[in-house]
Coordinates of C-alpha atoms and ligand atoms in Angstrom, one line a residue:
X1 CA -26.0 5.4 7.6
X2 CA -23.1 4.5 9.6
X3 CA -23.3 0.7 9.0
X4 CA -18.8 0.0 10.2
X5 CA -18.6 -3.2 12.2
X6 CA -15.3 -1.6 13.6
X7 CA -13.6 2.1 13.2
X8 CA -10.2 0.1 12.7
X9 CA -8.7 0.0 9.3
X10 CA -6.9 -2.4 8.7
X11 CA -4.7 -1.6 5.2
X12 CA -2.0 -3.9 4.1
X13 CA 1.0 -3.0 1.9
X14 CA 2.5 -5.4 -0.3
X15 CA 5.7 -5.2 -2.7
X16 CA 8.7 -6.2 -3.7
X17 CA 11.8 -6.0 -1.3
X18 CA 13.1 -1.8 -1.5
X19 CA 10.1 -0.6 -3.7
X20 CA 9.7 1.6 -0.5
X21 CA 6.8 0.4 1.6
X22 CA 8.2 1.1 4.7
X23 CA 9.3 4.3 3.8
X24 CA 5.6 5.3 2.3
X25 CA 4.4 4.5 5.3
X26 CA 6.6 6.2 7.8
X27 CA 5.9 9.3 5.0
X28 CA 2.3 8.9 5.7
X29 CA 2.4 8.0 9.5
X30 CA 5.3 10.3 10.9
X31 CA 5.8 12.5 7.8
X32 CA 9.3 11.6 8.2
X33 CA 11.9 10.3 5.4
X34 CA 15.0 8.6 6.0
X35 CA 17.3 6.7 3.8
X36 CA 17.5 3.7 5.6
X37 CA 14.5 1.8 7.6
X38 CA 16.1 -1.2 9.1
X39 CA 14.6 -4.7 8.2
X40 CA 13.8 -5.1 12.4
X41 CA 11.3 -1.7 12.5
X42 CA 9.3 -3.2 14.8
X43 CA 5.5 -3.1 15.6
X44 CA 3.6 -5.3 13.1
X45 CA 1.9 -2.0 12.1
X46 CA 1.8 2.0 12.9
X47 CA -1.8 3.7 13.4
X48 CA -3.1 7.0 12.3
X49 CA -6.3 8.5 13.0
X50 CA -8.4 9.3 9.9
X51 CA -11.6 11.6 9.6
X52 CA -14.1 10.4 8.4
X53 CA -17.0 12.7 8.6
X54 CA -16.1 16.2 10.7
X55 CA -17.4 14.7 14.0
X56 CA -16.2 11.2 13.6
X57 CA -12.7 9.4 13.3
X58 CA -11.1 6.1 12.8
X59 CA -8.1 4.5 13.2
X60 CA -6.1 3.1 10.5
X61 CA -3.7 0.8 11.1
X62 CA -1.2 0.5 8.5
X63 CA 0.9 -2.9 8.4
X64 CA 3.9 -3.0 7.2
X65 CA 6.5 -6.3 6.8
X66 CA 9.5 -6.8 8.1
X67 CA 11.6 -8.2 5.0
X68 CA 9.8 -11.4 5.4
X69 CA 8.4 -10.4 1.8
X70 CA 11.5 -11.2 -0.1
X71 CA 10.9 -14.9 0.8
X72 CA 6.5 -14.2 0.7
X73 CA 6.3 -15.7 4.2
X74 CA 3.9 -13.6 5.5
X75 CA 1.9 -15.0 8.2
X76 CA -1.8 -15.3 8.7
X77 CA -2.2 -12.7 10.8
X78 CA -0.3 -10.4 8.3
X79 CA -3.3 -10.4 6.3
X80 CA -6.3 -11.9 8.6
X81 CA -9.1 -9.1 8.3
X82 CA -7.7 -6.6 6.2
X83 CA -9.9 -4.2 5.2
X84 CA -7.5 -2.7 2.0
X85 CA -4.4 -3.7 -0.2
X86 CA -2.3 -1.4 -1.5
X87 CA -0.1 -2.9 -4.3
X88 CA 3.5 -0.8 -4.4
X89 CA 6.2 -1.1 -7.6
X90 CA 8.7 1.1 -7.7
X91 CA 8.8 3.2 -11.5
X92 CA 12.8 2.7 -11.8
X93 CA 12.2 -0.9 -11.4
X94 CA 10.9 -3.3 -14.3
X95 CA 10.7 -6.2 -12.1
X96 CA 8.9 -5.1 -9.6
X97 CA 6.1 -4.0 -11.8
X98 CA 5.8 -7.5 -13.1
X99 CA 5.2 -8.7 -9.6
X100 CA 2.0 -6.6 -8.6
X101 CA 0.0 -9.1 -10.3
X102 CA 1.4 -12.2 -8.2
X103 CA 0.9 -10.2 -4.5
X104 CA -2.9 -9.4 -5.3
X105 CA -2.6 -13.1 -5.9
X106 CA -0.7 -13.9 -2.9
X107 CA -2.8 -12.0 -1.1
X108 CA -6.1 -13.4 -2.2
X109 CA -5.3 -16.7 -1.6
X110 CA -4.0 -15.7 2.5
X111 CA -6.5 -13.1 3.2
X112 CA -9.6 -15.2 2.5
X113 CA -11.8 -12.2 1.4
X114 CA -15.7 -12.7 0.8
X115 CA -15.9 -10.7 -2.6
X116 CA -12.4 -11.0 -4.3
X117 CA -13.8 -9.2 -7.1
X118 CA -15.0 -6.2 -5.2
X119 CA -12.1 -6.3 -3.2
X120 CA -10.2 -2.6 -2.5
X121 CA -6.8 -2.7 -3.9
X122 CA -5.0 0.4 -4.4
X123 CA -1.9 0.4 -6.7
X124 CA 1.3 3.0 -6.0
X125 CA 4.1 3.9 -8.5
X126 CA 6.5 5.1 -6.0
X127 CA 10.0 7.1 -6.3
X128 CA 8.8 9.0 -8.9
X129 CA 11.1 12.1 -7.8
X130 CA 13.2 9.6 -9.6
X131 CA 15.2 11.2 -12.5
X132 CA 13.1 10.7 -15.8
X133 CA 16.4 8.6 -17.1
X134 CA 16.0 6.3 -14.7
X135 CA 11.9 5.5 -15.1
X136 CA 11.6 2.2 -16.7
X137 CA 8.0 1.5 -16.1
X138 CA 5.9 3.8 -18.5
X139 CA 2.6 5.7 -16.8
X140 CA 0.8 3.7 -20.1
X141 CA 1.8 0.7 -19.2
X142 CA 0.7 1.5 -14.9
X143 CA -2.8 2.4 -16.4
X144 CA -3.2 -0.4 -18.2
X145 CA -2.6 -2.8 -15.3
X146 CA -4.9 -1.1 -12.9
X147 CA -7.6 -1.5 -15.9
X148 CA -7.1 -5.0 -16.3
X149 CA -6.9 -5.6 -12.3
X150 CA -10.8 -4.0 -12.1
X151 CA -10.4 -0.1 -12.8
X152 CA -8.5 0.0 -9.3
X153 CA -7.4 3.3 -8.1
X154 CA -3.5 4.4 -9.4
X155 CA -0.9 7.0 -7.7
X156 CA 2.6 7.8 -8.8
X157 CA 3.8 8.8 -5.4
X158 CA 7.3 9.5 -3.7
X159 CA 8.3 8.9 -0.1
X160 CA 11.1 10.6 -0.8
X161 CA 9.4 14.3 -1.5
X162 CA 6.1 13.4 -0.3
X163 CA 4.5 13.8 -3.8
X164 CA 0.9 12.1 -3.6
X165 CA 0.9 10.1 -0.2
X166 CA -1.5 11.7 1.2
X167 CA -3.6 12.0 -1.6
X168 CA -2.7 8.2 -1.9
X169 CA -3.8 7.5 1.7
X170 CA -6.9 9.2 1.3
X171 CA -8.4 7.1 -1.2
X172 CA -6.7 4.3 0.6
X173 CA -9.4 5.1 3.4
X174 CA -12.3 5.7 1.7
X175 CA -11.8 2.3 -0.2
X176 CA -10.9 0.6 3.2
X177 CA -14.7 2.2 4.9
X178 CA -16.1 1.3 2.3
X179 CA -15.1 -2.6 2.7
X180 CA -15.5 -2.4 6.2
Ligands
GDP201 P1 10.7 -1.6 1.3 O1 11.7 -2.7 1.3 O2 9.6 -1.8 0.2 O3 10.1 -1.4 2.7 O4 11.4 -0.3 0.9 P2 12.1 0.9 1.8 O5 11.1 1.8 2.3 O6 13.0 0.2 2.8 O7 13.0 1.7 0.8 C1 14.0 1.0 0.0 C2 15.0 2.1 -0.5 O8 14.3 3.0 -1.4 C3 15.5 3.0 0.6 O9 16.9 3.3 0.4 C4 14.7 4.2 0.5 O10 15.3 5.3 1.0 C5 14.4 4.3 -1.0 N1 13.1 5.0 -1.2 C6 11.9 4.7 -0.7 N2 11.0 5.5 -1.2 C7 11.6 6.3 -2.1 C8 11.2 7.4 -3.0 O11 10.0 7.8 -3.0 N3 12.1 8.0 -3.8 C9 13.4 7.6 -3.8 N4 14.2 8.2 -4.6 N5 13.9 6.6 -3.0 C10 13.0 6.0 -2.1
MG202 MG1 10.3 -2.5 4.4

């Protein structure tokens, strides 16, 4: 019942500036942490290969931005033909909780999907290594939002430790084949 048009996943991150996309990813790519990614990474995107069933693979690309989100100046191409969103807040920071809402927004008024209503979105509460004094957005109040934005899947992960990215990424992939 393989019915893919492509085995390339195309999985976009979105997020306030520092919430810790880039690191998330390079956690999830490289399995490597460091405290500092520059702004200039690089490549518009990192690939990993995922298995889907034992005999066949895909590739996911994850892409990343390169700061350009702190003015939401993403291009076209950013999100042309992306396949799944994944929403990041940081749980030591209130404000960037209050923006998931406005990048699903963002991105479904670029990406230009067929079905916005069916459309995969996964939403990550990351840096949650974070001492418990510092966590300012309640796990209530994360469940609550992913209810109201269509039951979509929720992770508290960290970069940092590597706490649920993988977990995270694997239902980042299945919701991605699914759309693709
Ligand atoms: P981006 O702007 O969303 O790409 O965020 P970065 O990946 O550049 O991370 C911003 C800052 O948060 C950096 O100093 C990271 O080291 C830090 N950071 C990222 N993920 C985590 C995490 O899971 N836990 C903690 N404690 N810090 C993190
Ligand atoms: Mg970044």
């Amino acid at each position: 019942m393989s019915t893919r048009k492509k085995n390339i996943l195309k999985v976009i991150i979105l997020g306030d500036s520092g919430v810790g996309k880039t690191s998330l990813m390079h956690r999830y790519v490289n399995d490597k942490y460091s405290q500092q990614y520059k702004a200039t990474i690089g490549a518009d995107f990192l690939t990993k290969e995922v298995n889907i069933d034992s005999d066949k693979v895909a590739t996911m690309q994850v892409w990343d931005t390169a700061g350009q989100e702190r003015f939401q100046s993403l291009g076209v191409a950013f999100y042309r033909g992306a396949d799944c969103c994944v929403l990041v807040y940081d749980v030591t920071n209130t404000k960037s909780f209050q923006s998931i809402k406005s990048w699903r927004d963002e991105f479904l008024v670029h990406a230009n999907v067929s079905s916005p209503e069916t459309f995969p979105f996964v939403l990550l509460g990351n840096k949650i290594d974070a001492d418990d004094s510092k966590k300012v957005v309640s796990n209530k109040d994360a469940q609550d939002l992913a209810a109201s934005l269509g039951n979509i899947p929720l992770f508290f992960t960290s970069a940092k430790t590597a706490i649920n990215v993988d977990t995270a990424f694997q239902e980042i992939a299945r919701s991605a084949l699914q759309q693709n």
